[in-house]
Amino acid sequence: MDAWKLEWKPGMPNQPHVYWDSDVAKWIEAVGYSLAQNPDPELEKLADEVIQWMADAQQPDGYLNTHFTVVEPDKRWTNLRDLHELYCAGHLMEAAVAYYQGTGKRTLLDTLEKYADYIATVFGTGESQKRGIPGHEEIELALVRLAETTGKKKYLELASYFIEERGRQPHYFDIERKARGDESPYRLGGPDILPYAYNQSHLPVREQTTAEGHSVRACYLYAGMASVARETKDESLAKACKTLWNNITTKRMYVHGGIGSSRFGERFSFDYDLPNEDAYAETCAAISLVFFARNMLRLEKNADYANVLENTLYNGVISGISMDGKQFFYDNILASHPKYHKYSGQKSPQRQDWFGCACCPPNIARLIASISDYLYTQSDDTLWIHLFAEANANIRLKNTNVNLTSKTEYPWQETIDYTVNPDAEKSFTIAIRLPDWCDNPSILVNQEAIDLEKANKNGYAYITRTWKKGDKIHITFPMPVKRVYAHPSVRQNCGKVAIKRGPILYCLEECDNGKDLAALRLPPIAEFEVKASPESIGSVPMLIAPALRRDPSPWNGKLYSTNTPKYKSAQLVAIPYFLWANRGPGEMTIWINE
Amino acid sequence: MDAWKLEWKPGMPNQPHVYWDSDVAKWIEAVGYSLAQNPDPELEKLADEVIQWMADAQQPDGYLNTHFTVVEPDKRWTNLRDLHELYCAGHLMEAAVAYYQGTGKRTLLDTLEKYADYIATVFGTGESQKRGIPGHEEIELALVRLAETTGKKKYLELASYFIEERGRQPHYFDIERKARGDESPYRLGGPDILPYAYNQSHLPVREQTTAEGHSVRACYLYAGMASVARETKDESLAKACKTLWNNITTKRMYVHGGIGSSRFGERFSFDYDLPNEDAYAETCAAISLVFFARNMLRLEKNADYANVLENTLYNGVISGISMDGKQFFYDNILASHPKYHKYSGQKSPQRQDWFGCACCPPNIARLIASISDYLYTQSDDTLWIHLFAEANANIRLKNTNVNLTSKTEYPWQETIDYTVNPDAEKSFTIAIRLPDWCDNPSILVNQEAIDLEKANKNGYAYITRTWKKGDKIHITFPMPVKRVYAHPSVRQNCGKVAIKRGPILYCLEECDNGKDLAALRLPPIAEFEVKASPESIGSVPMLIAPALRRDPSPWNGKLYSTNTPKYKSAQLVAIPYFLWANRGPGEMTIWINE
C-alpha cells in the first residue's frame, strides 16, 4: 500500500488517506476473530459503536465510504484505479463476515449486504452499468466470503465479474481517466514495464502467467480467483491460479516467504531477482501470500500450499511485529547494516510504532487473531491438519461431533500429540501434512506406526479408520538444523547458505556475532548445537556452530589486497529471523557465506 | 551533479539549467587542450566564436553568468548553496587557462581575470563583503590555476578564502537562505545526516576527517585544498588533505577507482559500504578523484597518489565512455543485470547518447584531451614519470632542453622504452613510478639493471646520472593475472575476487560467459590464459580460466533446496571492465565468487 507516498510519523497530525475505512475495517475484522475465541465485553462495546457509526454513514442507496461521502462526495466512482473505493468495500465486507461469525451480530453484515447489492447495480456488463474493476483488488475474495456467509450467489457472481473483467479492452482505467479529463497516460511502474501490470490489469487473468506488479494487490486478486474457481468449479481459472502460484513460489519468493522484492512500486520484479539488503517484502504482501495459499488449499489438497503458508507465517509475516507486539516492520529485509538505510532511501531497519499508511499493523492483527482458521480444513469425511499448534477444536465429520485437542511445543519441539474424541465411534479420515522440511516424519496412532509411504498423498498422510474416544496420534517431526541453498539463478545468494530448523528460518545478528557478518564463513561440515536463546528473545532455540572469520590483517589497513585471504576460527550464533531487531540496531543477515 | 532531478532525454526540447555555462566551459577547456596537441583551425574558429559570446556576455562590473544575466538577473548571488554560480565561474576560469595555454589567445583569460577580480570584491572577510562560499566547489582549484597562469597571487588568496571559510558559523547558507525568505532548514541528505555534509560545509576543512557528501563536490574541494596547500606551503591544510585522501582510498573507493557509492545525493556513504549493482560511482566523481590525486602528487611525490590515479583513469573513468566515444555512462556500476534497473530506480545499464544534466561527457572530454598533463611532473632537476604511454615530450631540466620519447603498448604489454635526448650532457634525475600492482619491476638504463631496492623512494625509482643523447631506459613491468580481494568489512564482496592484469581491472560479461554470472566460481588455483579479445572490443588481452558453474539440477525447478550444491566444469572469460556494455545488454560482474 503505497507507503512511499506518505511521510507521516507518530506525533504529527493525522494525515487521513482515502482508504481510511480499510484500516478501521481490518480492526473490526480482527475484533470479530478475537471475540470468537476470547469474549471481551468492553472490546465488543467499542466495536459495536464503531460499527454503528459505519452503519449510520451508509447512504440511502447503500453506498458506504467515509471519504467519498464527507470529503469528496462528487468524486464517487470516478477513480477506481487509484482511490481504493472497492478495496475499502472489500475490507468492510470481510469485517462484516468476521464480526457476524464472532458475535452473531448482523448490523455490519446487513450494512455490507446492502452496499454489495448497490455495487452490483453499479458495476457489471449491463447496458447502464460501469464496466469498472478495482485498482487495488480485495473485494473479489471478500465477496466470496460474503456469498459463503449469506448464501447469496449473486455476490459470487459479482466477484466473478470483477475477475473476468480485468485486463479487457478498451481498458476501463483509460475510460475513467479520460472521463476525469486526465489526458496523461498511466505510467506507474517506470518505462519498459506494461503500465497496467502494476495493478494486474494488463491482461485477462487467464493470460497472466507471471506474478506482476504491486504484490499485495496481486495476491489479493489471486486469492479471490482461487475462491471463485473453487466455488464455480472453474478449471481454467484454477489453472491460472496454479500457474501464478508456481511462478511466485519457484521464481519470486524470498526464503522467508516474503514477496514483492522491489520497493519501487512495492512490486514483483523478475524471476530470481531477490535482493537481500534492498528487499521490500512488505508485511502485507506476505500476508496476502498466506491468503492465496489458504484459498489454494481449499481448492486443492496439496501440501505445497500449506508448506509455503507455514514458512511465510513463521518467518516473513511475524517478522513484521516486535516481541512486545507494539512495533512493526513495513518491509522485511533479509540483511541489514544499521547505516545503510540513510544512504539508500530505505526505511529504518528498526520496527516503528506506526506508519502514515498503516496497512500492515491491522493486517497482522486480523491474521494473528484468525490463526485458528488456518489449522484445519475439512470435508464431510476428512479432516486435514495443515498447521501444528496447541488447540481444542470441535468439528463435525459424518454427522458426528469430533473433539480434537493437541499438545505441542511446535515449532520449537518435534512432537505433537492429538487426542481424537468423536461423540461416537465413526470411520473418517484424518489427513496430516508432512512438512516439506522434514525428512523422517513418524506418526503413531495409539502407539502403532503409520506407513507414511503408503499413506502419503500430495504431502498429507491420510489415516482412515474407525476413530473412537481417546484415540491418540503421536507425531514426531525430527528437526535437525538444515542448510538451505537458493537456486543458482538467484545472483544475490550464490555461494551463500541459509539455516533452518523445522519451519523456522534463522539469521545472524551483530549483537551475537560482532560486526562484519559477511566476514563469517560457515564451513560445509560444521555441526550445529541447539541452545536456549537469551530471555530477551524468549529463550527459544538458538543455533551455534564453529565458523571461520576472514582475518583483516593481510589487508594491512588497505581496502584491496592481492594476498590470499586467511581465516581465524570463530563462532556463529543464529537466532530465529522473525526475532531480529528486538535487541537494538545492528547488522543482520539470513544468507551466510559458506 | 544532481542528474536525478532532471529527466531530459535526447529529442526533447533542451531543458536549460542554471549551470549551463559550466558545460560550455568544459568544452572550451577540452578544445584548449586539444588545440595544444592537434591544431584544427575550424575547431579553433568555433571556439573563438563561443568565447566571444561569453566575453560579450560579461557585465560592466565583470560579472559573467548567462543564467543570472538573462533568466533571473535579480537573483545574482542569492543562492550560492544550490545554484552553482561560483561553480560555473570556476569552470570558466579553467577553460580560460586551458585555452590560453593551448592557443596563446587571451580573450577568455582577460574576461575571467576581470570576473575573478569582481568576485574578489564581492566575497571575503571585509566589512562590506559577503562571507559566501560555493555550494558546489570547483572555483578553489580553478583560482589556483588562474593564479599560476597569471602570476597574480590574489587569486590564490581568494581560493584560500573560499576554503578557509567553509564550515564556519554562523553558516553562510543559513544566512543567505533567511535573506531569501526561505525558512525551511536545509535537509538534503536525509535524516540523521549532518545536512551541510552534503556540500562539505558541515565543519571547517581541517576538522573534516572523513570524505562526506556529494563526491564530485568533495574531491573538487580537496583538489583545491591540495593546490592551495602546495602554493602556500600550509602543512595543516596538507595534513587535512592526506587524512581525507586516506579515508577515501582505504575505506570508500571502489576497486575501479570510482567513488560516491550512493545515488541518493550522489554521495559518499560510510566506511566499507561499496554496493556493486547499486553503485553510483559517477564518472565525474572518478574524474574528481583523478584531479585530487594529481594535486596531491604535486604536493608530495608519493606513488600512492599516482597508483590511485592510474587505476581510476584506466578503469572507473574511461568506463564512462563507449568504444566509439559517442555514448556515456553517468554511473559506473560494478555488476549489472539487464532487467534490474527497471525495478530499482537506477539508470539504464547501457551508455546513453546524452544526459539532461550533461556534466560527465564534457568532463571526460577535458580529461582525455589533457591526458598528457598527467604523465610527468618536474622540478628543476627531476622528472617524475607517473603514467606510461607513448609520448614525445620536451622538458626543461637544469636549464637544458630534454627530449623524452617513449615506445610502448602499455597497459597491454609489459615493456616501456624511453629515449632520453638532452640538448647537452647533463646530470639530472628521472624518477619512475613503480606501480603498486607490479611485484617484479625491472629497469635497465642502457642495458644495465638499476637496483630498484636502493633506488626506490616512496614508490618511485630515482635514477640520477649524467644523461646524454640517446640514452635508453627499458622498463619491464611483468603483468601476471592477479586476484584482488576486498577488505572483509566490505560486506558486498566477502568471498569474492576481482581480477586485474597490470593496471587493468577485468569483468565478466554475459555474452562471453552465459547467464547467471553469480553461479560461476573461480577455483583458488585456476590459471589464466591471456588471449586476444574479439575485434569488436579492440582485440585487447582477454583472460580465460577454467571455472566451475553451480549446477541447477539439484533444485529440480524449485527455488530453495537443502541438497548440497554441485558444480559442473566451465570456462570463465574476462574482459577489461572499461569495455563492458559495448556488445549489447547483458549481465556483468567485476566480483566473482571464489
PDB file of C-alpha atoms in Angstrom, chain B residues 13-225:
ATOM      1  CA  PRO B  13      13.409  20.277 -26.122  1.00  0.00           C
ATOM      2  CA  ASN B  14      16.508  21.483 -24.351  1.00  0.00           C
ATOM      3  CA  GLN B  15      15.864  21.971 -20.704  1.00  0.00           C
ATOM      4  CA  PRO B  16      18.340  24.652 -19.748  1.00  0.00           C
ATOM      5  CA  HIS B  17      19.739  24.510 -16.270  1.00  0.00           C
ATOM      6  CA  VAL B  18      21.326  27.160 -14.155  1.00  0.00           C
ATOM      7  CA  TYR B  19      24.800  25.734 -14.593  1.00  0.00           C
ATOM      8  CA  TRP B  20      24.717  25.624 -18.387  1.00  0.00           C
ATOM      9  CA  ASP B  21      27.851  27.816 -18.508  1.00  0.00           C
ATOM     10  CA  SER B  22      29.867  25.038 -16.929  1.00  0.00           C
ATOM     11  CA  ASP B  23      29.131  22.623 -19.779  1.00  0.00           C
ATOM     12  CA  VAL B  24      30.239  25.181 -22.348  1.00  0.00           C
ATOM     13  CA  ALA B  25      33.294  25.956 -20.244  1.00  0.00           C
ATOM     14  CA  LYS B  26      34.316  22.311 -20.056  1.00  0.00           C
ATOM     15  CA  TRP B  27      34.001  22.074 -23.820  1.00  0.00           C
ATOM     16  CA  ILE B  28      36.194  25.169 -24.330  1.00  0.00           C
ATOM     17  CA  GLU B  29      38.682  23.733 -21.870  1.00  0.00           C
ATOM     18  CA  ALA B  30      38.775  20.460 -23.823  1.00  0.00           C
ATOM     19  CA  VAL B  31      39.232  22.385 -27.073  1.00  0.00           C
ATOM     20  CA  GLY B  32      42.125  24.284 -25.494  1.00  0.00           C
ATOM     21  CA  TYR B  33      43.917  21.055 -24.598  1.00  0.00           C
ATOM     22  CA  SER B  34      43.150  19.542 -27.957  1.00  0.00           C
ATOM     23  CA  LEU B  35      44.467  22.507 -29.942  1.00  0.00           C
ATOM     24  CA  ALA B  36      47.684  22.387 -27.960  1.00  0.00           C
ATOM     25  CA  GLN B  37      48.314  18.911 -29.371  1.00  0.00           C
ATOM     26  CA  ASN B  38      46.416  18.911 -32.650  1.00  0.00           C
ATOM     27  CA  PRO B  39      45.909  22.268 -34.389  1.00  0.00           C
ATOM     28  CA  ASP B  40      42.477  22.446 -36.006  1.00  0.00           C
ATOM     29  CA  PRO B  41      41.575  25.864 -37.455  1.00  0.00           C
ATOM     30  CA  GLU B  42      37.899  25.034 -37.868  1.00  0.00           C
ATOM     31  CA  LEU B  43      37.525  23.925 -34.273  1.00  0.00           C
ATOM     32  CA  GLU B  44      39.514  26.938 -33.111  1.00  0.00           C
ATOM     33  CA  LYS B  45      37.271  29.283 -35.068  1.00  0.00           C
ATOM     34  CA  LEU B  46      34.192  27.765 -33.467  1.00  0.00           C
ATOM     35  CA  ALA B  47      35.695  28.051 -30.010  1.00  0.00           C
ATOM     36  CA  ASP B  48      36.758  31.635 -30.682  1.00  0.00           C
ATOM     37  CA  GLU B  49      33.164  32.486 -31.563  1.00  0.00           C
ATOM     38  CA  VAL B  50      31.792  30.905 -28.418  1.00  0.00           C
ATOM     39  CA  ILE B  51      34.442  32.680 -26.385  1.00  0.00           C
ATOM     40  CA  GLN B  52      33.467  35.997 -27.954  1.00  0.00           C
ATOM     41  CA  TRP B  53      29.830  35.394 -26.987  1.00  0.00           C
ATOM     42  CA  MET B  54      30.996  34.696 -23.476  1.00  0.00           C
ATOM     43  CA  ALA B  55      33.151  37.814 -23.397  1.00  0.00           C
ATOM     44  CA  ASP B  56      30.256  39.870 -24.773  1.00  0.00           C
ATOM     45  CA  ALA B  57      28.004  38.488 -22.061  1.00  0.00           C
ATOM     46  CA  GLN B  58      30.245  39.889 -19.353  1.00  0.00           C
ATOM     47  CA  GLN B  59      28.619  42.702 -17.405  1.00  0.00           C
ATOM     48  CA  PRO B  60      30.333  46.053 -16.920  1.00  0.00           C
ATOM     49  CA  ASP B  61      31.242  45.140 -13.320  1.00  0.00           C
ATOM     50  CA  GLY B  62      32.884  41.932 -14.511  1.00  0.00           C
ATOM     51  CA  TYR B  63      30.060  39.544 -13.631  1.00  0.00           C
ATOM     52  CA  LEU B  64      29.651  36.658 -16.054  1.00  0.00           C
ATOM     53  CA  ASN B  65      26.868  34.104 -15.802  1.00  0.00           C
ATOM     54  CA  THR B  66      24.371  33.693 -18.607  1.00  0.00           C
ATOM     55  CA  HIS B  67      21.564  32.375 -16.429  1.00  0.00           C
ATOM     56  CA  PHE B  68      21.726  35.152 -13.862  1.00  0.00           C
ATOM     57  CA  THR B  69      22.132  37.764 -16.575  1.00  0.00           C
ATOM     58  CA  VAL B  70      19.368  36.631 -18.914  1.00  0.00           C
ATOM     59  CA  VAL B  71      16.887  34.486 -16.987  1.00  0.00           C
ATOM     60  CA  GLU B  72      16.980  35.654 -13.382  1.00  0.00           C
ATOM     61  CA  PRO B  73      19.035  38.874 -13.251  1.00  0.00           C
ATOM     62  CA  ASP B  74      17.563  39.773  -9.862  1.00  0.00           C
ATOM     63  CA  LYS B  75      18.854  36.611  -8.233  1.00  0.00           C
ATOM     64  CA  ARG B  76      22.604  37.153  -8.601  1.00  0.00           C
ATOM     65  CA  TRP B  77      24.460  35.798  -5.520  1.00  0.00           C
ATOM     66  CA  THR B  78      21.238  34.944  -3.688  1.00  0.00           C
ATOM     67  CA  ASN B  79      21.681  31.185  -3.531  1.00  0.00           C
ATOM     68  CA  LEU B  80      25.280  30.077  -3.569  1.00  0.00           C
ATOM     69  CA  ARG B  81      24.197  26.850  -1.911  1.00  0.00           C
ATOM     70  CA  ASP B  82      22.202  25.395  -4.779  1.00  0.00           C
ATOM     71  CA  LEU B  83      22.603  27.425  -7.935  1.00  0.00           C
ATOM     72  CA  HIS B  84      26.215  26.731  -8.900  1.00  0.00           C
ATOM     73  CA  GLU B  85      27.129  30.350  -9.642  1.00  0.00           C
ATOM     74  CA  LEU B  86      30.689  30.115  -8.297  1.00  0.00           C
ATOM     75  CA  TYR B  87      30.996  26.614  -9.749  1.00  0.00           C
ATOM     76  CA  CYS B  88      30.334  27.999 -13.216  1.00  0.00           C
ATOM     77  CA  ALA B  89      32.863  30.756 -12.586  1.00  0.00           C
ATOM     78  CA  GLY B  90      35.439  28.118 -11.688  1.00  0.00           C
ATOM     79  CA  HIS B  91      34.847  26.121 -14.855  1.00  0.00           C
ATOM     80  CA  LEU B  92      35.118  29.269 -16.953  1.00  0.00           C
ATOM     81  CA  MET B  93      38.451  30.023 -15.277  1.00  0.00           C
ATOM     82  CA  GLU B  94      39.764  26.557 -16.070  1.00  0.00           C
ATOM     83  CA  ALA B  95      38.590  26.987 -19.654  1.00  0.00           C
ATOM     84  CA  ALA B  96      40.306  30.368 -19.875  1.00  0.00           C
ATOM     85  CA  VAL B  97      43.592  28.920 -18.628  1.00  0.00           C
ATOM     86  CA  ALA B  98      43.469  25.909 -20.937  1.00  0.00           C
ATOM     87  CA  TYR B  99      42.502  27.955 -23.970  1.00  0.00           C
ATOM     88  CA  TYR B 100      45.197  30.493 -23.321  1.00  0.00           C
ATOM     89  CA  GLN B 101      47.790  27.742 -22.854  1.00  0.00           C
ATOM     90  CA  GLY B 102      46.601  25.904 -25.945  1.00  0.00           C
ATOM     91  CA  THR B 103      46.321  28.867 -28.286  1.00  0.00           C
ATOM     92  CA  GLY B 104      48.014  31.839 -26.692  1.00  0.00           C
ATOM     93  CA  LYS B 105      44.747  33.756 -27.040  1.00  0.00           C
ATOM     94  CA  ARG B 106      43.860  35.969 -24.092  1.00  0.00           C
ATOM     95  CA  THR B 107      40.226  36.944 -24.707  1.00  0.00           C
ATOM     96  CA  LEU B 108      38.745  34.435 -22.284  1.00  0.00           C
ATOM     97  CA  LEU B 109      41.621  34.764 -19.858  1.00  0.00           C
ATOM     98  CA  ASP B 110      41.171  38.535 -19.708  1.00  0.00           C
ATOM     99  CA  THR B 111      37.432  38.091 -19.290  1.00  0.00           C
ATOM    100  CA  LEU B 112      37.882  35.646 -16.439  1.00  0.00           C
ATOM    101  CA  GLU B 113      40.527  37.743 -14.731  1.00  0.00           C
ATOM    102  CA  LYS B 114      38.051  40.596 -14.732  1.00  0.00           C
ATOM    103  CA  TYR B 115      35.390  38.250 -13.365  1.00  0.00           C
ATOM    104  CA  ALA B 116      37.729  36.907 -10.693  1.00  0.00           C
ATOM    105  CA  ASP B 117      38.673  40.457  -9.712  1.00  0.00           C
ATOM    106  CA  TYR B 118      34.993  41.259  -9.327  1.00  0.00           C
ATOM    107  CA  ILE B 119      34.331  38.089  -7.302  1.00  0.00           C
ATOM    108  CA  ALA B 120      37.188  39.085  -5.000  1.00  0.00           C
ATOM    109  CA  THR B 121      35.406  42.340  -4.268  1.00  0.00           C
ATOM    110  CA  VAL B 122      32.118  40.616  -3.503  1.00  0.00           C
ATOM    111  CA  PHE B 123      33.333  37.778  -1.269  1.00  0.00           C
ATOM    112  CA  GLY B 124      35.731  37.943   1.624  1.00  0.00           C
ATOM    113  CA  THR B 125      36.045  38.852   5.259  1.00  0.00           C
ATOM    114  CA  GLY B 126      35.930  42.604   4.666  1.00  0.00           C
ATOM    115  CA  GLU B 127      33.133  44.576   6.273  1.00  0.00           C
ATOM    116  CA  SER B 128      31.216  45.249   3.080  1.00  0.00           C
ATOM    117  CA  GLN B 129      31.771  41.764   1.706  1.00  0.00           C
ATOM    118  CA  LYS B 130      29.625  38.652   1.710  1.00  0.00           C
ATOM    119  CA  ARG B 131      31.227  35.753   3.558  1.00  0.00           C
ATOM    120  CA  GLY B 132      29.920  33.390   0.907  1.00  0.00           C
ATOM    121  CA  ILE B 133      31.216  30.034  -0.216  1.00  0.00           C
ATOM    122  CA  PRO B 134      30.199  27.910  -3.182  1.00  0.00           C
ATOM    123  CA  GLY B 135      27.601  25.176  -2.698  1.00  0.00           C
ATOM    124  CA  HIS B 136      29.363  23.240  -5.425  1.00  0.00           C
ATOM    125  CA  GLU B 137      33.100  23.566  -5.114  1.00  0.00           C
ATOM    126  CA  GLU B 138      35.308  23.981  -8.179  1.00  0.00           C
ATOM    127  CA  ILE B 139      36.347  27.651  -8.094  1.00  0.00           C
ATOM    128  CA  GLU B 140      39.036  26.885  -5.488  1.00  0.00           C
ATOM    129  CA  LEU B 141      41.160  24.710  -7.754  1.00  0.00           C
ATOM    130  CA  ALA B 142      40.388  26.964 -10.722  1.00  0.00           C
ATOM    131  CA  LEU B 143      41.570  30.089  -8.910  1.00  0.00           C
ATOM    132  CA  VAL B 144      44.897  28.418  -8.151  1.00  0.00           C
ATOM    133  CA  ARG B 145      45.286  27.603 -11.846  1.00  0.00           C
ATOM    134  CA  LEU B 146      44.416  31.193 -12.673  1.00  0.00           C
ATOM    135  CA  ALA B 147      46.988  32.395 -10.157  1.00  0.00           C
ATOM    136  CA  GLU B 148      49.638  30.081 -11.620  1.00  0.00           C
ATOM    137  CA  THR B 149      48.901  31.224 -15.156  1.00  0.00           C
ATOM    138  CA  THR B 150      48.654  34.942 -14.492  1.00  0.00           C
ATOM    139  CA  GLY B 151      51.147  35.089 -11.653  1.00  0.00           C
ATOM    140  CA  LYS B 152      48.589  37.022  -9.627  1.00  0.00           C
ATOM    141  CA  LYS B 153      48.673  35.951  -6.012  1.00  0.00           C
ATOM    142  CA  LYS B 154      45.317  37.493  -5.184  1.00  0.00           C
ATOM    143  CA  TYR B 155      43.554  34.631  -6.935  1.00  0.00           C
ATOM    144  CA  LEU B 156      45.360  32.203  -4.682  1.00  0.00           C
ATOM    145  CA  GLU B 157      44.231  34.276  -1.727  1.00  0.00           C
ATOM    146  CA  LEU B 158      40.636  34.145  -2.916  1.00  0.00           C
ATOM    147  CA  ALA B 159      40.908  30.362  -3.305  1.00  0.00           C
ATOM    148  CA  SER B 160      42.292  30.198   0.198  1.00  0.00           C
ATOM    149  CA  TYR B 161      39.427  32.349   1.498  1.00  0.00           C
ATOM    150  CA  PHE B 162      36.799  30.053  -0.021  1.00  0.00           C
ATOM    151  CA  ILE B 163      38.487  27.052   1.578  1.00  0.00           C
ATOM    152  CA  GLU B 164      39.027  28.580   4.999  1.00  0.00           C
ATOM    153  CA  GLU B 165      35.524  29.995   5.196  1.00  0.00           C
ATOM    154  CA  ARG B 166      33.922  26.578   4.748  1.00  0.00           C
ATOM    155  CA  GLY B 167      32.091  25.196   7.769  1.00  0.00           C
ATOM    156  CA  ARG B 168      32.340  28.421   9.780  1.00  0.00           C
ATOM    157  CA  GLN B 169      29.477  29.566  11.996  1.00  0.00           C
ATOM    158  CA  PRO B 170      27.129  31.347  11.594  1.00  0.00           C
ATOM    159  CA  HIS B 171      26.661  29.289   8.457  1.00  0.00           C
ATOM    160  CA  TYR B 172      26.510  31.421   5.336  1.00  0.00           C
ATOM    161  CA  PHE B 173      23.954  29.099   3.721  1.00  0.00           C
ATOM    162  CA  ASP B 174      21.622  29.752   6.654  1.00  0.00           C
ATOM    163  CA  ILE B 175      22.187  33.482   6.346  1.00  0.00           C
ATOM    164  CA  GLU B 176      21.501  33.602   2.616  1.00  0.00           C
ATOM    165  CA  ARG B 177      18.558  31.232   2.978  1.00  0.00           C
ATOM    166  CA  LYS B 178      16.905  33.543   5.504  1.00  0.00           C
ATOM    167  CA  ALA B 179      17.743  36.532   3.305  1.00  0.00           C
ATOM    168  CA  ARG B 180      15.773  34.793   0.569  1.00  0.00           C
ATOM    169  CA  GLY B 181      12.852  34.423   2.954  1.00  0.00           C
ATOM    170  CA  ASP B 182      13.288  30.674   2.989  1.00  0.00           C
ATOM    171  CA  GLU B 183      12.542  29.415   6.472  1.00  0.00           C
ATOM    172  CA  SER B 184      12.860  25.709   5.743  1.00  0.00           C
ATOM    173  CA  PRO B 185      16.051  24.274   7.198  1.00  0.00           C
ATOM    174  CA  TYR B 186      18.344  22.531   4.763  1.00  0.00           C
ATOM    175  CA  ARG B 187      17.690  18.814   4.773  1.00  0.00           C
ATOM    176  CA  LEU B 188      19.322  17.423   1.683  1.00  0.00           C
ATOM    177  CA  GLY B 189      20.864  14.140   2.659  1.00  0.00           C
ATOM    178  CA  GLY B 190      18.000  12.631   4.594  1.00  0.00           C
ATOM    179  CA  PRO B 191      17.507  12.377   8.330  1.00  0.00           C
ATOM    180  CA  ASP B 192      20.401  11.578  10.658  1.00  0.00           C
ATOM    181  CA  ILE B 193      22.987  13.021   8.293  1.00  0.00           C
ATOM    182  CA  LEU B 194      24.572  16.396   9.036  1.00  0.00           C
ATOM    183  CA  PRO B 195      22.781  18.458   6.408  1.00  0.00           C
ATOM    184  CA  TYR B 196      25.729  20.554   5.307  1.00  0.00           C
ATOM    185  CA  ALA B 197      27.903  17.475   4.920  1.00  0.00           C
ATOM    186  CA  TYR B 198      26.261  17.181   1.517  1.00  0.00           C
ATOM    187  CA  ASN B 199      28.375  20.094   0.321  1.00  0.00           C
ATOM    188  CA  GLN B 200      31.276  19.679   2.751  1.00  0.00           C
ATOM    189  CA  SER B 201      30.405  22.754   4.786  1.00  0.00           C
ATOM    190  CA  HIS B 202      29.451  20.935   7.976  1.00  0.00           C
ATOM    191  CA  LEU B 203      32.849  21.617   9.554  1.00  0.00           C
ATOM    192  CA  PRO B 204      35.939  23.730   8.882  1.00  0.00           C
ATOM    193  CA  VAL B 205      38.007  21.780   6.384  1.00  0.00           C
ATOM    194  CA  ARG B 206      40.791  20.946   8.831  1.00  0.00           C
ATOM    195  CA  GLU B 207      38.234  19.266  11.096  1.00  0.00           C
ATOM    196  CA  GLN B 208      36.814  17.098   8.321  1.00  0.00           C
ATOM    197  CA  THR B 209      38.303  13.632   8.727  1.00  0.00           C
ATOM    198  CA  THR B 210      36.000  11.571   6.510  1.00  0.00           C
ATOM    199  CA  ALA B 211      35.002  12.215   2.919  1.00  0.00           C
ATOM    200  CA  GLU B 212      31.352  13.215   3.105  1.00  0.00           C
ATOM    201  CA  GLY B 213      28.526  14.260   0.864  1.00  0.00           C
ATOM    202  CA  HIS B 214      28.325  14.745  -2.870  1.00  0.00           C
ATOM    203  CA  SER B 215      31.512  13.119  -4.062  1.00  0.00           C
ATOM    204  CA  VAL B 216      32.283  15.380  -7.028  1.00  0.00           C
ATOM    205  CA  ARG B 217      31.959  18.465  -4.854  1.00  0.00           C
ATOM    206  CA  ALA B 218      34.107  16.784  -2.224  1.00  0.00           C
ATOM    207  CA  CYS B 219      37.042  15.921  -4.452  1.00  0.00           C
ATOM    208  CA  TYR B 220      36.926  19.236  -6.300  1.00  0.00           C
ATOM    209  CA  LEU B 221      37.263  20.853  -2.885  1.00  0.00           C
ATOM    210  CA  TYR B 222      40.034  18.505  -1.777  1.00  0.00           C
ATOM    211  CA  ALA B 223      41.855  19.056  -5.084  1.00  0.00           C
ATOM    212  CA  GLY B 224      41.627  22.797  -4.458  1.00  0.00           C
ATOM    213  CA  MET B 225      42.844  22.350  -0.875  1.00  0.00           C
TER     214      MET B 225
END
